[in-house]
mmCIF file of C-alpha atoms in Angstrom:
data_model
loop_
_atom_site.group_PDB
_atom_site.id
_atom_site.type_symbol
_atom_site.label_atom_id
_atom_site.label_comp_id
_atom_site.label_asym_id
_atom_site.label_seq_id
_atom_site.Cartn_x
_atom_site.Cartn_y
_atom_site.Cartn_z
ATOM 1 C CA UNK A 1 136.470 71.641 82.332
ATOM 2 C CA UNK A 2 135.022 74.003 84.938
ATOM 3 C CA UNK A 3 137.126 74.315 88.097
ATOM 4 C CA UNK A 4 135.681 74.507 91.590
ATOM 5 C CA UNK A 5 135.818 78.312 91.657
ATOM 6 C CA UNK A 6 133.947 78.475 88.373
ATOM 7 C CA UNK A 7 131.246 76.148 89.684
ATOM 8 C CA UNK A 8 130.754 78.344 92.754
ATOM 9 C CA UNK A 9 130.432 81.458 90.584
ATOM 10 C CA UNK A 10 127.882 79.708 88.373
ATOM 11 C CA UNK A 11 125.865 78.609 91.416
ATOM 12 C CA UNK A 12 125.805 82.146 92.767
ATOM 13 C CA UNK A 13 124.603 83.450 89.430
ATOM 14 C CA UNK A 14 121.731 80.964 89.439
ATOM 15 C CA UNK A 15 120.686 82.059 92.947
ATOM 16 C CA UNK A 16 120.851 85.750 92.080
ATOM 17 C CA UNK A 17 118.925 85.631 88.829
ATOM 18 C CA UNK A 18 116.135 83.176 89.447
ATOM 19 C CA UNK A 19 113.122 84.280 91.434
ATOM 20 C CA UNK A 20 111.457 87.637 92.135
ATOM 21 C CA UNK A 21 113.523 90.562 90.979
ATOM 22 C CA UNK A 22 115.380 88.698 88.280
ATOM 23 C CA UNK A 23 116.697 91.268 85.841
ATOM 24 C CA UNK A 24 115.408 89.546 82.703
ATOM 25 C CA UNK A 25 111.714 89.360 83.707
ATOM 26 C CA UNK A 26 110.867 91.542 86.725
ATOM 27 C CA UNK A 27 111.180 95.244 85.917
ATOM 28 C CA UNK A 28 110.679 96.356 89.511
ATOM 29 C CA UNK A 29 112.868 96.559 92.583
ATOM 30 C CA UNK A 30 112.554 93.787 95.152
ATOM 31 C CA UNK A 31 113.777 94.441 98.678
ATOM 32 C CA UNK A 32 113.379 93.151 102.249
ATOM 33 C CA UNK A 33 110.111 94.244 103.844
ATOM 34 C CA UNK A 34 110.680 96.010 107.158
ATOM 35 C CA UNK A 35 106.999 95.617 108.087
ATOM 36 C CA UNK A 36 107.028 91.835 107.740
ATOM 37 C CA UNK A 37 110.538 90.527 108.550
ATOM 38 C CA UNK A 38 111.715 87.673 106.375
ATOM 39 C CA UNK A 39 109.536 88.738 103.430
ATOM 40 C CA UNK A 40 109.922 91.126 100.497
ATOM 41 C CA UNK A 41 108.341 94.207 98.960
ATOM 42 C CA UNK A 42 108.010 94.783 95.213
ATOM 43 C CA UNK A 43 108.173 98.473 94.240
ATOM 44 C CA UNK A 44 107.180 99.567 90.722
ATOM 45 C CA UNK A 45 106.374 103.241 91.301
ATOM 46 C CA UNK A 46 106.113 105.434 88.198
ATOM 47 C CA UNK A 47 107.481 102.891 85.744
ATOM 48 C CA UNK A 48 104.913 103.394 82.988
ATOM 49 C CA UNK A 49 103.494 99.898 83.471
ATOM 50 C CA UNK A 50 100.254 98.964 81.720
ATOM 51 C CA UNK A 51 100.138 95.442 83.196
ATOM 52 C CA UNK A 52 100.819 94.021 86.636
ATOM 53 C CA UNK A 53 104.326 92.475 86.662
ATOM 54 C CA UNK A 54 103.413 88.924 87.691
ATOM 55 C CA UNK A 55 106.989 87.715 87.171
ATOM 56 C CA UNK A 56 107.938 89.603 90.352
ATOM 57 C CA UNK A 57 105.650 87.604 92.636
ATOM 58 C CA UNK A 58 105.987 84.481 94.746
ATOM 59 C CA UNK A 59 105.166 83.411 98.307
ATOM 60 C CA UNK A 60 107.887 85.666 99.774
ATOM 61 C CA UNK A 61 106.174 88.861 98.573
ATOM 62 C CA UNK A 62 103.963 90.585 101.168
ATOM 63 C CA UNK A 63 103.804 94.123 99.765
ATOM 64 C CA UNK A 64 103.268 95.372 96.206
ATOM 65 C CA UNK A 65 103.548 99.062 95.255
ATOM 66 C CA UNK A 66 102.207 99.900 91.787
ATOM 67 C CA UNK A 67 101.425 103.584 92.261
ATOM 68 C CA UNK A 68 101.652 106.124 89.425
ATOM 69 C CA UNK A 69 101.449 103.771 86.457
ATOM 70 C CA UNK A 70 98.962 103.060 83.652
ATOM 71 C CA UNK A 71 97.300 99.892 84.895
ATOM 72 C CA UNK A 72 93.767 99.387 83.570
ATOM 73 C CA UNK A 73 92.696 96.188 85.331
ATOM 74 C CA UNK A 74 93.418 93.833 88.228
ATOM 75 C CA UNK A 75 92.619 90.170 87.592
ATOM 76 C CA UNK A 76 92.710 87.275 90.038
ATOM 77 C CA UNK A 77 95.520 85.640 88.062
ATOM 78 C CA UNK A 78 97.650 88.776 88.387
ATOM 79 C CA UNK A 79 98.118 88.276 92.139
ATOM 80 C CA UNK A 80 97.740 84.504 92.526
ATOM 81 C CA UNK A 81 101.478 83.857 92.948
ATOM 82 C CA UNK A 82 101.780 86.395 95.776
ATOM 83 C CA UNK A 83 100.078 83.991 98.167
ATOM 84 C CA UNK A 84 101.037 85.926 101.324
ATOM 85 C CA UNK A 85 100.145 89.409 100.113
ATOM 86 C CA UNK A 86 99.422 91.884 102.928
ATOM 87 C CA UNK A 87 99.618 95.334 101.333
ATOM 88 C CA UNK A 88 98.600 96.435 97.859
ATOM 89 C CA UNK A 89 99.045 99.976 96.552
ATOM 90 C CA UNK A 90 97.717 101.012 93.140
ATOM 91 C CA UNK A 91 96.962 104.724 93.527
ATOM 92 C CA UNK A 92 97.065 107.047 90.529
ATOM 93 C CA UNK A 93 96.554 104.505 87.756
ATOM 94 C CA UNK A 94 93.904 104.114 85.043
ATOM 95 C CA UNK A 95 92.186 101.118 86.638
ATOM 96 C CA UNK A 96 88.713 100.549 85.260
ATOM 97 C CA UNK A 97 88.039 96.936 86.181
ATOM 98 C CA UNK A 98 88.908 94.748 89.170
ATOM 99 C CA UNK A 99 87.856 91.125 88.959
ATOM 100 C CA UNK A 100 85.506 90.303 91.814
ATOM 101 C CA UNK A 101 87.819 87.506 93.019
ATOM 102 C CA UNK A 102 91.053 89.477 92.613
ATOM 103 C CA UNK A 103 91.658 89.644 96.386
ATOM 104 C CA UNK A 104 89.709 86.527 97.370
ATOM 105 C CA UNK A 105 92.795 84.318 97.745
ATOM 106 C CA UNK A 106 94.438 86.865 100.049
ATOM 107 C CA UNK A 107 92.276 86.891 103.195
ATOM 108 C CA UNK A 108 95.272 88.142 105.196
ATOM 109 C CA UNK A 109 95.367 91.416 103.248
ATOM 110 C CA UNK A 110 95.761 94.414 105.576
ATOM 111 C CA UNK A 111 95.928 97.426 103.229
ATOM 112 C CA UNK A 112 94.403 98.240 99.856
ATOM 113 C CA UNK A 113 94.968 101.693 98.352
ATOM 114 C CA UNK A 114 93.101 102.496 95.122
ATOM 115 C CA UNK A 115 92.997 106.302 95.355
ATOM 116 C CA UNK A 116 92.653 108.482 92.263
ATOM 117 C CA UNK A 117 91.656 105.903 89.672
ATOM 118 C CA UNK A 118 89.314 108.143 87.714
ATOM 119 C CA UNK A 119 87.311 105.504 85.786
ATOM 120 C CA UNK A 120 87.173 102.670 88.285
ATOM 121 C CA UNK A 121 84.056 100.520 88.705
ATOM 122 C CA UNK A 122 84.011 98.238 91.742
ATOM 123 C CA UNK A 123 81.920 95.076 91.748
ATOM 124 C CA UNK A 124 79.755 94.295 94.770
ATOM 125 C CA UNK A 125 81.846 91.466 96.214
ATOM 126 C CA UNK A 126 85.369 92.676 95.506
ATOM 127 C CA UNK A 127 86.202 93.149 99.234
ATOM 128 C CA UNK A 128 84.320 90.177 100.644
ATOM 129 C CA UNK A 129 86.252 87.836 102.907
ATOM 130 C CA UNK A 130 88.957 90.390 103.791
ATOM 131 C CA UNK A 131 88.462 90.018 107.525
ATOM 132 C CA UNK A 132 91.983 91.251 108.321
ATOM 133 C CA UNK A 133 91.831 94.401 106.214
ATOM 134 C CA UNK A 134 92.773 97.457 108.284
ATOM 135 C CA UNK A 135 92.971 100.230 105.687
ATOM 136 C CA UNK A 136 90.877 100.758 102.567
ATOM 137 C CA UNK A 137 91.488 103.964 100.642
ATOM 138 C CA UNK A 138 89.423 104.892 97.597
ATOM 139 C CA UNK A 139 89.542 108.689 97.759
ATOM 140 C CA UNK A 140 89.212 110.483 94.443
ATOM 141 C CA UNK A 141 87.990 107.356 92.663
ATOM 142 C CA UNK A 142 84.409 107.974 91.426
ATOM 143 C CA UNK A 143 82.825 104.765 92.658
ATOM 144 C CA UNK A 144 79.418 106.411 93.428
ATOM 145 C CA UNK A 145 78.312 103.200 95.218
ATOM 146 C CA UNK A 146 80.275 101.483 97.982
ATOM 147 C CA UNK A 147 80.683 97.713 97.488
ATOM 148 C CA UNK A 148 79.949 95.242 100.288
ATOM 149 C CA UNK A 149 82.319 95.867 103.218
ATOM 150 C CA UNK A 150 80.395 93.869 105.841
ATOM 151 C CA UNK A 151 83.302 91.410 106.275
ATOM 152 C CA UNK A 152 85.830 94.128 107.114
ATOM 153 C CA UNK A 153 85.651 93.686 110.887
ATOM 154 C CA UNK A 154 89.186 94.928 111.575
ATOM 155 C CA UNK A 155 88.886 98.111 109.565
ATOM 156 C CA UNK A 156 90.759 101.063 111.098
ATOM 157 C CA UNK A 157 90.712 103.523 108.187
ATOM 158 C CA UNK A 158 88.061 103.899 105.489
ATOM 159 C CA UNK A 159 88.766 106.807 103.149
ATOM 160 C CA UNK A 160 85.929 107.524 100.704
ATOM 161 C CA UNK A 161 86.546 111.247 100.276
ATOM 162 C CA UNK A 162 85.590 112.772 96.915
ATOM 163 C CA UNK A 163 84.185 109.546 95.434
ATOM 164 C CA UNK A 164 80.847 110.901 94.213
ATOM 165 C CA UNK A 165 78.917 108.579 96.548
ATOM 166 C CA UNK A 166 75.205 109.389 96.623
ATOM 167 C CA UNK A 167 74.100 107.223 99.565
ATOM 168 C CA UNK A 168 75.211 104.577 102.060
ATOM 169 C CA UNK A 169 73.082 101.502 102.450
ATOM 170 C CA UNK A 170 71.779 100.138 105.731
ATOM 171 C CA UNK A 171 73.726 98.413 107.067
ATOM 172 C CA UNK A 172 77.077 99.511 105.679
ATOM 173 C CA UNK A 173 79.377 98.052 108.334
ATOM 174 C CA UNK A 174 79.583 94.647 109.923
ATOM 175 C CA UNK A 175 80.832 93.998 113.437
ATOM 176 C CA UNK A 176 83.818 96.351 113.742
ATOM 177 C CA UNK A 177 86.080 94.919 116.458
ATOM 178 C CA UNK A 178 88.716 97.673 116.713
ATOM 179 C CA UNK A 179 88.582 100.523 119.255
ATOM 180 C CA UNK A 180 88.616 103.344 116.702
ATOM 181 C CA UNK A 181 87.583 103.795 113.072
ATOM 182 C CA UNK A 182 88.746 106.733 110.975
ATOM 183 C CA UNK A 183 85.978 107.320 108.426
ATOM 184 C CA UNK A 184 86.396 110.032 105.770
ATOM 185 C CA UNK A 185 83.317 110.874 103.682
ATOM 186 C CA UNK A 186 83.829 114.541 102.814
ATOM 187 C CA UNK A 187 83.415 115.641 99.222
ATOM 188 C CA UNK A 188 80.603 113.261 98.258
ATOM 189 C CA UNK A 189 77.021 113.768 97.074
ATOM 190 C CA UNK A 190 75.198 112.477 100.145
ATOM 191 C CA UNK A 191 72.680 114.898 101.643
ATOM 192 C CA UNK A 192 70.980 112.563 104.161
ATOM 193 C CA UNK A 193 72.340 109.652 106.181
ATOM 194 C CA UNK A 194 70.555 107.221 108.463
ATOM 195 C CA UNK A 195 72.151 107.450 111.896
ATOM 196 C CA UNK A 196 71.937 103.694 112.340
ATOM 197 C CA UNK A 197 74.670 103.333 109.700
ATOM 198 C CA UNK A 198 77.049 104.779 112.310
ATOM 199 C CA UNK A 199 75.454 104.104 115.686
ATOM 200 C CA UNK A 200 77.232 100.790 116.396
ATOM 201 C CA UNK A 201 80.685 101.980 115.362
ATOM 202 C CA UNK A 202 83.364 102.244 118.095
ATOM 203 C CA UNK A 203 82.987 105.068 120.610
ATOM 204 C CA UNK A 204 86.435 106.496 119.854
ATOM 205 C CA UNK A 205 85.815 106.730 116.110
ATOM 206 C CA UNK A 206 86.684 109.819 114.080
ATOM 207 C CA UNK A 207 84.281 110.926 111.312
ATOM 208 C CA UNK A 208 84.667 113.572 108.623
ATOM 209 C CA UNK A 209 81.593 114.473 106.540
ATOM 210 C CA UNK A 210 80.397 117.421 104.511
ATOM 211 C CA UNK A 211 78.918 119.874 106.966
ATOM 212 C CA UNK A 212 75.662 120.075 104.963
ATOM 213 C CA UNK A 213 74.928 116.407 105.663
ATOM 214 C CA UNK A 214 71.803 115.727 107.722
ATOM 215 C CA UNK A 215 71.810 112.741 110.087
ATOM 216 C CA UNK A 216 68.417 111.099 110.682
ATOM 217 C CA UNK A 217 67.548 109.106 113.810
ATOM 218 C CA UNK A 218 64.691 106.621 113.856
ATOM 219 C CA UNK A 219 63.479 107.946 117.199
ATOM 220 C CA UNK A 220 64.395 110.253 120.085
ATOM 221 C CA UNK A 221 66.162 107.430 121.920
ATOM 222 C CA UNK A 222 68.539 106.824 119.033
ATOM 223 C CA UNK A 223 69.226 110.534 118.791
ATOM 224 C CA UNK A 224 70.034 110.721 122.497
ATOM 225 C CA UNK A 225 72.372 107.733 122.223
ATOM 226 C CA UNK A 226 74.270 109.454 119.410
ATOM 227 C CA UNK A 227 74.538 112.762 121.290
ATOM 228 C CA UNK A 228 76.187 110.944 124.198
ATOM 229 C CA UNK A 229 78.704 109.152 122.001
ATOM 230 C CA UNK A 230 82.302 110.304 122.530
ATOM 231 C CA UNK A 231 82.886 110.303 118.776
ATOM 232 C CA UNK A 232 85.066 112.934 117.117
ATOM 233 C CA UNK A 233 82.834 114.245 114.348
ATOM 234 C CA UNK A 234 82.677 117.490 112.381
ATOM 235 C CA UNK A 235 78.870 117.695 112.690
ATOM 236 C CA UNK A 236 76.790 118.958 115.613
ATOM 237 C CA UNK A 237 75.061 115.824 116.871
ATOM 238 C CA UNK A 238 72.433 117.956 118.581
ATOM 239 C CA UNK A 239 71.191 118.877 115.105
ATOM 240 C CA UNK A 240 70.216 115.280 114.288
ATOM 241 C CA UNK A 241 66.712 115.126 112.858
ATOM 242 C CA UNK A 242 64.206 112.493 113.958
ATOM 243 C CA UNK A 243 62.088 110.512 111.507
ATOM 244 C CA UNK A 244 58.384 111.079 112.092
ATOM 245 C CA UNK A 245 59.013 114.315 113.969
ATOM 246 C CA UNK A 246 61.126 116.432 111.629
ATOM 247 C CA UNK A 247 59.646 115.149 108.385
ATOM 248 C CA UNK A 248 61.554 112.826 106.100
ATOM 249 C CA UNK A 249 64.852 112.963 104.248
ATOM 250 C CA UNK A 250 65.085 113.137 100.482
ATOM 251 C CA UNK A 251 65.761 109.387 100.499
ATOM 252 C CA UNK A 252 62.646 107.952 102.154
ATOM 253 C CA UNK A 253 64.388 104.588 102.698
ATOM 254 C CA UNK A 254 66.410 106.210 105.495
ATOM 255 C CA UNK A 255 63.378 106.270 107.795
ATOM 256 C CA UNK A 256 61.568 103.119 108.937
ATOM 257 C CA UNK A 257 58.693 104.768 110.759
ATOM 258 C CA UNK A 258 55.427 102.864 110.487
ATOM 259 C CA UNK A 259 52.421 104.713 109.217
ATOM 260 C CA UNK A 260 54.399 107.064 106.975
#
């Protein structure tokens, strides 16, 4: 017959080993999250994982760190139990495929880091609906084409450095509501960019491009507006070319001048 002390010990064991972080199913560390008090962070850095450890997740998890592993895919079912996920880090993996709805059930997501996934292919709608996303980092991941980010109205940092991107569509951004956007585009394959991709971005924004990039304005008025912007940018805005006056860029879709 179990005495009262034994019953208490058994109850404590049940509490300790059921739920995220249980030693028999979750291989990662689970700790309090200082960024979101009352919630937890799952850290699985450099553990040689080839699959996302779903056994670690429940509604208390707001941050997942999966950096430096061997993950090859992210499926919607992998994250469905982390219903309050805010931050997701999966840099330096072997991710090739992300299901288009993988983040769809996490509209409160604030950070997604997918840097240095050398074979990644991002579907068009993978970031749709993430209206609270503040940081999106894809640097060193050869995506070539940027998926739809029109819903990312609270974006503060967009890092697309060294992604092999060949062009940015018009429009690229939606209605950015923050005061400053940090936009890193250096190390890509873009030679020409329509100025109207940037013109409505916040006045205090900071841009980093390859210095060979040519910005094209639709007219002199748009060029003058850009020159007077208090942006921090590593290009001389006075060197902006004007469609219909300075010829056309290599990508003719950048200019919308009638009669050309």
